[in-house]
Short mmCIF file of C-alpha atoms and ligand atoms in Angstrom, two decimals:
data_model
loop_
_atom_site.label_atom_id
_atom_site.label_comp_id
_atom_site.label_asym_id
_atom_site.label_seq_id
_atom_site.Cartn_x
_atom_site.Cartn_y
_atom_site.Cartn_z
CA MET A 1 259.96 -167.28 -66.22
CA SER A 2 257.96 -169.10 -68.99
CA VAL A 3 254.88 -171.21 -68.36
CA THR A 4 253.41 -174.03 -70.66
CA VAL A 5 249.99 -175.38 -70.09
CA PHE A 6 249.71 -178.95 -71.50
CA ASP A 7 246.42 -180.87 -72.04
CA ALA A 8 245.63 -184.18 -73.45
CA LYS A 9 242.58 -182.79 -75.09
CA ALA A 10 242.34 -180.30 -78.05
CA SER A 11 241.21 -177.63 -75.65
CA VAL A 12 241.50 -176.78 -71.99
CA GLY A 13 238.74 -176.46 -69.32
CA ARG A 14 236.26 -179.12 -70.70
CA LYS A 15 234.96 -180.11 -67.35
CA PHE A 16 234.83 -176.40 -66.40
CA LEU A 17 232.53 -175.98 -69.37
CA VAL A 18 230.35 -179.06 -68.42
CA ALA A 19 230.12 -177.83 -64.82
CA GLY A 20 228.70 -174.51 -66.19
CA ARG A 21 225.84 -176.34 -68.12
CA GLY A 22 223.50 -176.34 -65.05
CA GLY A 23 224.92 -173.11 -63.73
CA LEU A 24 228.41 -172.77 -62.72
CA ASN A 25 228.38 -172.79 -58.88
CA ILE A 26 231.77 -171.48 -58.36
CA THR A 27 231.97 -171.18 -54.57
CA HIS A 28 229.74 -170.58 -51.62
CA GLU A 29 228.98 -167.72 -49.35
CA GLU A 30 229.02 -168.76 -45.54
CA PRO A 31 231.04 -168.36 -42.38
CA HIS A 32 234.69 -169.56 -42.76
CA ALA A 33 234.40 -172.37 -40.18
CA ASP A 34 231.30 -173.82 -41.84
CA PHE A 35 233.10 -173.56 -45.21
CA VAL A 36 236.20 -175.46 -43.98
CA SER A 37 233.88 -178.28 -42.48
CA LYS A 38 232.74 -179.16 -45.85
CA TYR A 39 236.12 -180.77 -46.75
CA SER A 40 236.56 -184.41 -45.97
CA GLY A 41 239.02 -187.24 -46.66
CA PRO A 42 242.00 -188.56 -44.76
CA SER A 43 244.40 -186.20 -42.90
CA PRO A 44 245.45 -183.43 -42.98
CA ALA A 45 242.02 -182.36 -42.25
CA ALA A 46 240.77 -179.15 -40.65
CA PRO A 47 243.87 -177.19 -39.96
CA PHE A 48 245.25 -177.75 -43.47
CA TRP A 49 242.01 -176.71 -45.24
CA ASN A 50 241.51 -173.82 -42.72
CA ALA A 51 244.92 -172.38 -43.74
CA LEU A 52 244.43 -173.18 -47.50
CA LEU A 53 241.07 -171.54 -47.62
CA SER A 54 242.21 -168.48 -45.73
CA GLU A 55 244.90 -167.98 -48.32
CA PHE A 56 242.42 -168.26 -51.23
CA ASP A 57 238.77 -167.99 -50.05
CA ALA A 58 235.44 -167.42 -51.71
CA ASP A 59 236.08 -163.72 -51.77
CA ALA A 60 239.43 -164.20 -53.50
CA LEU A 61 237.72 -166.43 -56.04
CA ARG A 62 234.95 -163.80 -56.58
CA ARG A 63 237.64 -161.00 -56.99
CA TRP A 64 239.43 -163.13 -59.56
CA ALA A 65 236.23 -163.47 -61.57
CA ALA A 66 235.57 -159.77 -61.18
CA GLU A 67 239.15 -158.96 -62.41
CA LEU A 68 238.20 -160.93 -65.55
CA GLY A 69 235.08 -158.81 -66.04
CA VAL A 70 232.77 -161.46 -64.76
CA GLU A 71 230.32 -160.40 -62.04
CA THR A 72 229.15 -163.08 -59.54
CA PHE A 73 226.21 -163.23 -57.26
CA ALA A 74 225.20 -165.26 -54.21
CA ALA A 75 221.85 -166.97 -54.40
CA CYS A 76 219.54 -167.30 -51.38
CA THR A 77 221.10 -170.82 -50.76
CA GLY A 78 224.57 -169.22 -50.39
CA ARG A 79 225.67 -170.81 -53.77
CA VAL A 80 227.80 -168.24 -55.86
CA TYR A 81 227.44 -168.16 -59.63
CA PRO A 82 228.58 -165.76 -62.45
CA ARG A 83 225.78 -163.49 -63.51
CA GLU A 84 225.46 -165.31 -66.64
CA PHE A 85 225.39 -168.81 -64.93
CA LYS A 86 227.62 -170.39 -67.60
CA SER A 87 231.39 -171.10 -67.69
CA ALA A 88 232.25 -170.16 -71.41
CA GLN A 89 232.80 -166.39 -70.98
CA LEU A 90 234.85 -166.90 -67.61
CA LEU A 91 236.96 -169.55 -69.31
CA ARG A 92 237.43 -167.62 -72.54
CA ARG A 93 238.62 -164.48 -70.67
CA TRP A 94 240.87 -166.60 -68.27
CA VAL A 95 242.69 -168.21 -71.24
CA HIS A 96 242.90 -164.92 -73.02
CA ARG A 97 244.61 -163.24 -70.06
CA LEU A 98 247.05 -166.16 -69.64
CA ARG A 99 247.90 -166.02 -73.41
CA GLU A 100 248.39 -162.18 -73.13
CA SER A 101 250.75 -162.65 -70.16
CA GLY A 102 252.89 -165.14 -72.17
CA VAL A 103 251.64 -168.46 -71.20
CA ARG A 104 251.92 -170.98 -73.95
CA PHE A 105 249.20 -173.69 -74.50
CA ALA A 106 250.18 -177.08 -75.81
CA MET A 107 247.02 -179.18 -76.63
CA ASN A 108 246.81 -182.74 -77.54
CA HIS A 109 249.73 -183.51 -75.27
CA ARG A 110 248.93 -186.39 -73.18
CA TRP A 111 251.36 -186.72 -70.20
CA ALA A 112 252.80 -190.28 -70.04
CA ALA A 113 255.78 -190.28 -67.87
CA LEU A 114 258.20 -188.48 -65.49
CA HIS A 115 261.80 -189.41 -66.09
CA PRO A 116 264.64 -188.98 -63.60
CA ARG A 117 265.98 -185.44 -63.07
CA SER A 118 268.55 -184.42 -65.46
CA PRO A 119 272.20 -183.61 -64.36
CA GLN A 120 271.22 -179.98 -64.69
CA GLY A 121 268.33 -180.49 -62.33
CA MET A 122 265.59 -180.31 -64.85
CA ILE A 123 262.48 -182.42 -64.86
CA PRO A 124 261.93 -184.40 -67.95
CA LEU A 125 258.30 -185.08 -68.89
CA GLU A 126 257.26 -187.45 -71.53
CA PHE A 127 254.04 -186.71 -73.61
CA GLU A 128 252.23 -188.73 -76.09
CA VAL A 129 251.47 -186.58 -79.14
CA GLN A 130 249.56 -188.19 -81.93
CA GLY A 131 250.73 -191.50 -80.80
CA GLU A 132 254.42 -190.55 -80.73
CA PRO A 133 256.54 -189.94 -77.55
CA VAL A 134 257.70 -186.38 -77.11
CA ARG A 135 260.09 -185.27 -74.30
CA THR A 136 260.46 -181.87 -72.88
CA GLU A 137 261.91 -180.47 -69.53
CA PHE A 138 261.14 -178.00 -67.01
CA ASP A 139 262.27 -176.47 -63.76
CA ALA A 140 259.18 -177.12 -61.96
CA VAL A 141 256.00 -178.97 -62.92
CA VAL A 142 252.25 -178.52 -61.45
CA PHE A 143 250.07 -181.52 -62.27
CA ALA A 144 246.31 -180.73 -62.06
CA LEU A 145 245.06 -183.69 -64.12
CA GLY A 146 241.69 -184.06 -62.32
CA GLY A 147 239.82 -187.01 -60.83
CA GLY A 148 238.17 -189.68 -62.61
CA SER A 149 234.57 -188.67 -63.43
CA TRP A 150 233.23 -187.57 -66.79
CA PRO A 151 236.31 -189.08 -68.58
CA GLU A 152 235.16 -187.66 -71.94
CA THR A 153 236.25 -184.18 -70.60
CA GLY A 154 239.78 -185.49 -70.37
CA SER A 155 240.15 -186.27 -66.60
CA ASP A 156 240.14 -190.16 -67.07
CA GLY A 157 242.38 -190.97 -64.09
CA GLY A 158 244.95 -192.34 -66.46
CA TRP A 159 247.65 -190.54 -64.53
CA VAL A 160 247.08 -192.89 -61.58
CA ALA A 161 249.20 -195.73 -63.16
CA ALA A 162 251.88 -193.18 -64.13
CA PHE A 163 252.22 -191.92 -60.56
CA GLU A 164 252.35 -195.30 -59.22
CA ARG A 165 255.11 -196.23 -61.56
CA ILE A 166 257.20 -193.44 -60.12
CA SER A 167 256.31 -194.77 -56.58
CA VAL A 168 253.80 -192.03 -55.61
CA SER A 169 251.00 -193.67 -53.71
CA VAL A 170 247.46 -192.91 -54.72
CA ALA A 171 244.25 -193.80 -52.95
CA PRO A 172 242.05 -195.44 -55.43
CA LEU A 173 239.56 -193.00 -57.22
CA CYS A 174 236.03 -193.61 -56.49
CA ALA A 175 232.75 -191.98 -57.34
CA SER A 176 231.57 -189.01 -55.16
CA ASN A 177 228.65 -186.68 -55.53
CA CYS A 178 226.91 -189.33 -57.31
CA GLY A 179 223.66 -191.38 -57.26
CA TRP A 180 223.33 -194.85 -55.59
CA GLU A 181 221.71 -198.04 -56.62
CA THR A 182 219.18 -200.17 -54.87
CA ASP A 183 216.98 -203.02 -55.84
CA TRP A 184 213.54 -201.50 -55.79
CA PRO A 185 210.67 -203.71 -54.63
CA PRO A 186 208.07 -204.40 -57.42
CA GLY A 187 205.77 -201.57 -58.19
CA LEU A 188 207.94 -198.77 -56.83
CA ILE A 189 209.30 -197.81 -60.28
CA GLU A 190 206.12 -197.99 -62.06
CA ALA A 191 204.57 -195.66 -59.39
CA ALA A 192 207.57 -193.09 -58.85
CA GLU A 193 210.14 -193.21 -61.36
CA GLY A 194 211.39 -189.78 -62.07
CA ARG A 195 209.58 -188.13 -59.17
CA PRO A 196 211.19 -186.14 -56.42
CA LEU A 197 210.93 -186.65 -52.78
CA LYS A 198 210.79 -182.94 -51.72
CA ASN A 199 211.59 -181.51 -48.26
CA VAL A 200 212.66 -184.85 -46.79
CA VAL A 201 215.61 -185.64 -44.52
CA GLY A 202 217.99 -188.43 -45.39
CA SER A 203 220.25 -189.97 -42.69
CA ALA A 204 223.18 -192.34 -42.80
CA GLY A 205 225.28 -193.28 -39.85
CA ASN A 206 225.28 -190.21 -37.65
CA GLU A 207 224.67 -187.67 -40.54
CA SER A 208 221.52 -186.19 -41.55
CA VAL A 209 220.79 -183.96 -44.61
CA ALA A 210 217.62 -182.07 -45.44
CA GLY A 211 216.64 -181.52 -49.10
CA GLU A 212 215.40 -183.57 -52.17
CA LEU A 213 215.98 -187.15 -53.50
CA MET A 214 214.98 -188.22 -57.02
CA ILE A 215 213.74 -191.72 -57.51
CA THR A 216 215.30 -193.29 -60.60
CA ARG A 217 215.11 -196.61 -62.17
CA TYR A 218 218.36 -197.79 -60.63
CA GLY A 219 217.95 -196.03 -57.23
CA LEU A 220 218.38 -192.45 -55.91
CA GLU A 221 219.89 -189.41 -57.12
CA GLY A 222 219.90 -185.75 -55.52
CA GLY A 223 221.58 -183.42 -53.08
CA ILE A 224 220.84 -185.58 -50.04
CA ILE A 225 222.47 -188.63 -51.39
CA TYR A 226 225.45 -186.80 -52.81
CA LYS A 227 226.15 -185.16 -49.39
CA LEU A 228 225.86 -188.56 -47.66
CA GLY A 229 228.24 -190.19 -50.05
CA ALA A 230 231.33 -190.32 -47.83
CA VAL A 231 229.29 -191.89 -44.91
CA LEU A 232 227.67 -194.40 -47.16
CA ARG A 233 231.08 -195.41 -48.67
CA SER A 234 232.34 -196.06 -45.18
CA MET A 235 229.32 -198.48 -44.37
CA ALA A 236 229.68 -202.20 -44.81
CA GLU A 237 226.10 -202.30 -45.68
CA PRO A 238 225.03 -198.95 -46.90
CA GLU A 239 221.56 -197.79 -46.00
CA ILE A 240 219.83 -194.46 -46.04
CA ARG A 241 216.82 -193.68 -43.75
CA VAL A 242 214.35 -191.14 -45.06
CA ASP A 243 212.06 -188.99 -42.90
CA LEU A 244 209.16 -188.27 -45.31
CA LYS A 245 207.64 -185.79 -42.84
CA PRO A 246 210.48 -184.05 -40.96
CA ALA A 247 208.27 -181.11 -40.02
CA HIS A 248 206.02 -183.48 -37.95
CA SER A 249 206.98 -185.61 -34.93
CA LEU A 250 206.06 -189.26 -34.67
CA GLU A 251 203.33 -188.30 -32.21
CA ALA A 252 201.89 -185.56 -34.49
CA LEU A 253 201.71 -188.07 -37.37
CA ILE A 254 199.98 -190.63 -35.20
CA ARG A 255 197.53 -188.02 -33.94
CA LYS A 256 196.70 -186.93 -37.57
CA LEU A 257 195.64 -190.45 -38.12
CA GLY A 258 193.08 -190.22 -35.22
CA LEU A 259 191.04 -193.26 -34.53
CA CYS A 260 191.98 -194.97 -37.79
CA ARG A 261 191.97 -198.81 -37.30
CA ALA A 262 192.38 -200.03 -41.01
CA ASN A 263 193.57 -198.86 -44.47
CA PHE A 264 196.38 -196.98 -42.87
CA LEU A 265 198.24 -196.38 -46.19
CA ARG A 266 195.05 -194.77 -47.78
CA GLU A 267 194.27 -192.72 -44.64
CA ALA A 268 197.91 -191.47 -44.31
CA ARG A 269 198.08 -190.51 -48.01
CA SER A 270 195.30 -187.99 -47.57
CA ARG A 271 195.83 -186.97 -43.83
CA TRP A 272 199.44 -186.38 -44.04
CA ARG A 273 199.16 -185.06 -47.64
CA LEU A 274 201.72 -187.39 -49.10
CA ASP A 275 202.82 -186.76 -52.64
CA GLU A 276 202.94 -189.70 -55.09
CA ALA A 277 206.67 -190.55 -54.45
CA SER A 278 206.38 -190.36 -50.78
CA TRP A 279 203.40 -192.47 -50.81
CA ALA A 280 204.82 -195.22 -53.12
CA LEU A 281 208.12 -195.23 -50.94
CA LEU A 282 206.07 -195.67 -47.87
CA ARG A 283 204.23 -198.53 -49.19
CA THR A 284 207.45 -200.41 -49.78
CA GLN A 285 208.01 -200.31 -46.08
CA CYS A 286 205.12 -202.65 -44.97
CA GLY A 287 206.51 -205.82 -46.56
CA ASP A 288 204.53 -208.61 -48.01
CA ALA A 289 201.51 -207.90 -45.87
CA GLY A 290 200.73 -204.92 -48.19
CA GLU A 291 199.41 -202.86 -45.20
CA PHE A 292 200.72 -201.55 -41.94
CA ALA A 293 199.41 -203.10 -38.63
CA SER A 294 198.79 -199.87 -36.71
CA THR A 295 199.11 -196.09 -36.71
CA GLU A 296 202.28 -196.31 -34.70
CA ALA A 297 203.82 -198.75 -37.38
CA ILE A 298 203.05 -196.60 -40.29
CA ALA A 299 204.11 -193.34 -38.60
CA SER A 300 207.45 -195.01 -37.47
CA ALA A 301 208.05 -196.09 -41.15
CA ALA A 302 207.31 -192.59 -42.38
CA LYS A 303 209.88 -191.11 -40.10
CA ALA A 304 212.55 -193.60 -41.09
CA CYS A 305 211.89 -195.32 -44.47
CA ARG A 306 214.86 -197.73 -44.79
CA ILE A 307 216.45 -198.15 -48.28
CA ARG A 308 219.36 -200.60 -48.62
CA LEU A 309 221.82 -199.33 -51.21
CA THR A 310 223.91 -201.70 -53.27
CA ARG A 311 226.52 -199.53 -54.82
CA PRO A 312 227.38 -195.88 -56.10
CA ARG A 313 226.74 -195.13 -59.67
CA PRO A 314 229.77 -195.58 -61.88
CA ILE A 315 232.65 -193.08 -61.53
CA ALA A 316 232.24 -192.01 -65.17
CA GLU A 317 228.79 -190.55 -64.28
CA ALA A 318 229.76 -188.85 -60.93
CA ILE A 319 230.16 -185.18 -60.46
CA SER A 320 233.58 -185.76 -58.80
CA SER A 321 235.90 -188.31 -57.40
CA ALA A 322 237.27 -189.09 -53.98
CA GLY A 323 240.68 -190.67 -53.63
CA GLY A 324 243.86 -189.38 -55.25
CA VAL A 325 247.57 -188.57 -54.40
CA ARG A 326 247.79 -189.33 -50.59
CA TRP A 327 248.49 -186.46 -48.42
CA SER A 328 251.33 -188.39 -46.94
CA GLU A 329 253.14 -187.99 -50.20
CA LEU A 330 252.95 -184.14 -50.06
CA GLU A 331 254.55 -181.28 -48.31
CA GLU A 332 252.28 -178.31 -47.08
CA SER A 333 253.55 -176.59 -50.26
CA LEU A 334 251.71 -179.47 -52.22
CA MET A 335 255.18 -180.51 -53.58
CA VAL A 336 255.60 -184.30 -53.90
CA ARG A 337 258.02 -185.20 -51.04
CA ARG A 338 260.12 -187.53 -53.22
CA LEU A 339 259.96 -185.36 -56.32
CA PRO A 340 261.38 -181.95 -55.65
CA GLY A 341 259.94 -179.37 -57.99
CA VAL A 342 256.84 -181.45 -58.66
CA PHE A 343 253.50 -180.12 -57.34
CA VAL A 344 249.95 -181.32 -57.50
CA ALA A 345 246.64 -179.51 -57.32
CA GLY A 346 242.88 -179.95 -57.73
CA GLU A 347 240.77 -183.16 -57.65
CA MET A 348 243.85 -185.40 -58.21
CA ILE A 349 244.55 -185.03 -54.46
CA ASP A 350 242.94 -187.27 -51.85
CA TRP A 351 240.02 -185.02 -50.78
CA ASP A 352 236.35 -184.82 -51.05
CA ALA A 353 233.58 -182.20 -50.72
CA PRO A 354 229.93 -181.87 -51.52
CA THR A 355 228.46 -179.99 -54.46
CA GLY A 356 227.64 -176.32 -53.67
CA GLY A 357 230.70 -174.52 -55.09
CA TYR A 358 233.11 -176.41 -52.72
CA LEU A 359 234.84 -178.50 -55.47
CA MET A 360 235.70 -175.57 -57.55
CA GLN A 361 236.91 -173.54 -54.48
CA GLY A 362 239.09 -176.66 -53.41
CA CYS A 363 240.52 -176.75 -56.88
CA PHE A 364 241.23 -173.03 -57.13
CA ALA A 365 242.72 -172.95 -53.53
CA THR A 366 244.94 -175.97 -54.05
CA GLY A 367 245.87 -174.72 -57.55
CA THR A 368 246.90 -171.26 -56.00
CA ARG A 369 249.02 -172.92 -53.21
CA ALA A 370 250.73 -175.27 -55.77
CA GLY A 371 251.38 -172.48 -58.30
CA THR A 372 252.82 -170.04 -55.79
CA SER A 373 254.87 -172.80 -54.06
CA ALA A 374 256.25 -173.75 -57.54
CA VAL A 375 257.32 -170.22 -58.16
CA ALA A 376 258.87 -169.82 -54.78
CA TRP A 377 260.73 -173.16 -55.18
CA MET A 378 262.21 -172.06 -58.61
CA ARG A 379 263.27 -168.65 -57.20
CA ALA A 380 264.94 -170.28 -54.15
CA ARG A 381 266.91 -172.54 -56.58
CA THR A 382 268.06 -169.78 -58.88
CA GLN A 383 269.09 -167.36 -56.27
CA PRO A 384 272.75 -167.44 -55.34
C1 FAD B 1 228.44 -182.37 -64.56
C2 FAD B 1 229.50 -181.66 -63.56
C3 FAD B 1 228.95 -180.52 -62.94
C4 FAD B 1 229.85 -179.89 -62.02
N1 FAD B 1 229.36 -178.77 -61.39
C5 FAD B 1 230.18 -178.27 -60.44
C6 FAD B 1 229.85 -176.92 -59.89
O1 FAD B 1 228.86 -176.37 -60.31
N2 FAD B 1 230.55 -176.33 -58.83
C7 FAD B 1 231.84 -177.00 -58.42
O2 FAD B 1 232.46 -176.56 -57.52
N3 FAD B 1 232.23 -178.09 -59.09
C8 FAD B 1 231.42 -178.68 -60.11
N4 FAD B 1 231.85 -179.75 -60.73
C9 FAD B 1 233.17 -180.36 -60.24
C10 FAD B 1 234.38 -179.60 -61.02
O3 FAD B 1 234.09 -179.33 -62.34
C11 FAD B 1 235.66 -180.32 -60.66
O4 FAD B 1 235.92 -180.63 -59.37
C12 FAD B 1 236.85 -179.54 -61.21
O5 FAD B 1 236.70 -179.22 -62.69
C13 FAD B 1 238.10 -180.36 -61.05
O6 FAD B 1 239.18 -179.48 -61.50
P1 FAD B 1 240.66 -180.01 -61.81
O7 FAD B 1 241.40 -178.88 -62.36
O8 FAD B 1 241.10 -180.79 -60.71
O9 FAD B 1 240.50 -181.08 -62.91
P2 FAD B 1 239.65 -181.03 -64.40
O10 FAD B 1 238.78 -179.80 -64.33
O11 FAD B 1 239.12 -182.46 -64.45
O12 FAD B 1 240.95 -180.98 -65.42
C14 FAD B 1 241.88 -181.84 -65.54
C15 FAD B 1 242.52 -181.65 -66.89
O13 FAD B 1 243.57 -182.40 -67.01
C16 FAD B 1 243.61 -182.91 -68.25
N5 FAD B 1 244.41 -184.20 -68.25
C17 FAD B 1 243.99 -185.35 -67.54
N6 FAD B 1 244.94 -186.30 -67.83
C18 FAD B 1 245.92 -185.89 -68.57
C19 FAD B 1 247.16 -186.34 -69.01
N7 FAD B 1 247.70 -187.52 -68.85
N8 FAD B 1 247.88 -185.59 -69.80
C20 FAD B 1 247.45 -184.30 -70.17
N9 FAD B 1 246.44 -183.71 -69.70
C21 FAD B 1 245.51 -184.49 -68.76
C22 FAD B 1 242.21 -183.18 -68.69
O14 FAD B 1 242.14 -183.20 -70.05
C23 FAD B 1 241.62 -181.90 -68.18
O15 FAD B 1 241.56 -180.91 -68.97
C24 FAD B 1 231.13 -180.50 -61.77
C25 FAD B 1 231.53 -181.62 -62.35
C26 FAD B 1 230.61 -182.18 -63.30
C27 FAD B 1 231.22 -183.38 -63.96
#
């Protein structure tokens, strides 16, 4: 059996390399049920991911890295990284092992179309190579063309139109794990741009996430807003509520203000030990009056600062994208129902997960399922 890896770019794994810039968080160490609960999107939900992640779980991914001579470790957050943090060594050894085992790499081949099966049952693929169409055919094909974020790495979502041309339904790609925009009231940016809101809790709908938010010129970035992305996208009028003092109850905050009857903002800043960003944000909550009316009013605002969000940042900036080939188009094996022998894997399928290693793990697990299914499918075809 021979295998060829095609890529539109001059080299493979460009997003894998980009992902390693800030430390390649390859997977996560936590109980299986918690791990599975991180995957969202339309059905098939939990049972499918449960089976998929049992087949190729975080330990399997760490063993795979270890076989390539790359040791991994779990940080106290549960995030798992290669010892050297970066992806270059892992990618280099991975490609080397594939080459050694006979895999051919054909770079600068942009897949453009899938033609009807040949009379011999082969699958003809059309690539664009230096502006010219090139046709080649295979017994089975695994597409892993990525989502739509960071198009400069090669995953530009151009495949969506080509899939739709062959009547495979695709949920529109949209930005995930990304910042959101808001119209900040006057003064906020001058006071707090680039400052973090640390140890806060952000909520949207019924979901709450503890962590950090970063105030930017256009809105908010940070782990909290990334994790709330799916809920925010489902809201007609997306809004996040930020609890600036999650360790203190409303009553405790009121108590700390004592007999204060005026200058609530100034008093709260010192008595609650508010940092610059929290104070600036709290100040936006009292409206045109420029001051709160009571200790109760300022404490309530601190427990739920409301920020109306206008839109997610553009998909090109996002860490990942949601949307992709709809599950209804796929069999359990990840074969496209209407295209026997054609499989899909990775971010190009309609699922979503937060940062924390879940994206890579999801790609590796779907990749493993699609790859093993393709081999099984070919064997079944060639056996008498
Ligand atoms: C800045 C950043 C940091 C990240 N950090 C992490 C992290 O720490 N942990 C984590 O779990 N995830 C992280 N991710 C997400 C992770 O990198 C992706 O989820 C993952 O790479 C997706 O893998 P994939 O194989 O589905 O697609 P990709 O890695 O995007 O690969 C798709 C490949 O398909 C090729 N291609 C596309 N269209 C065509 C075509 N028509 N013809 C031929 N080839 C084509 C592309 O050139 C590309 O090489 C990060 C992403 C970004 C942008």
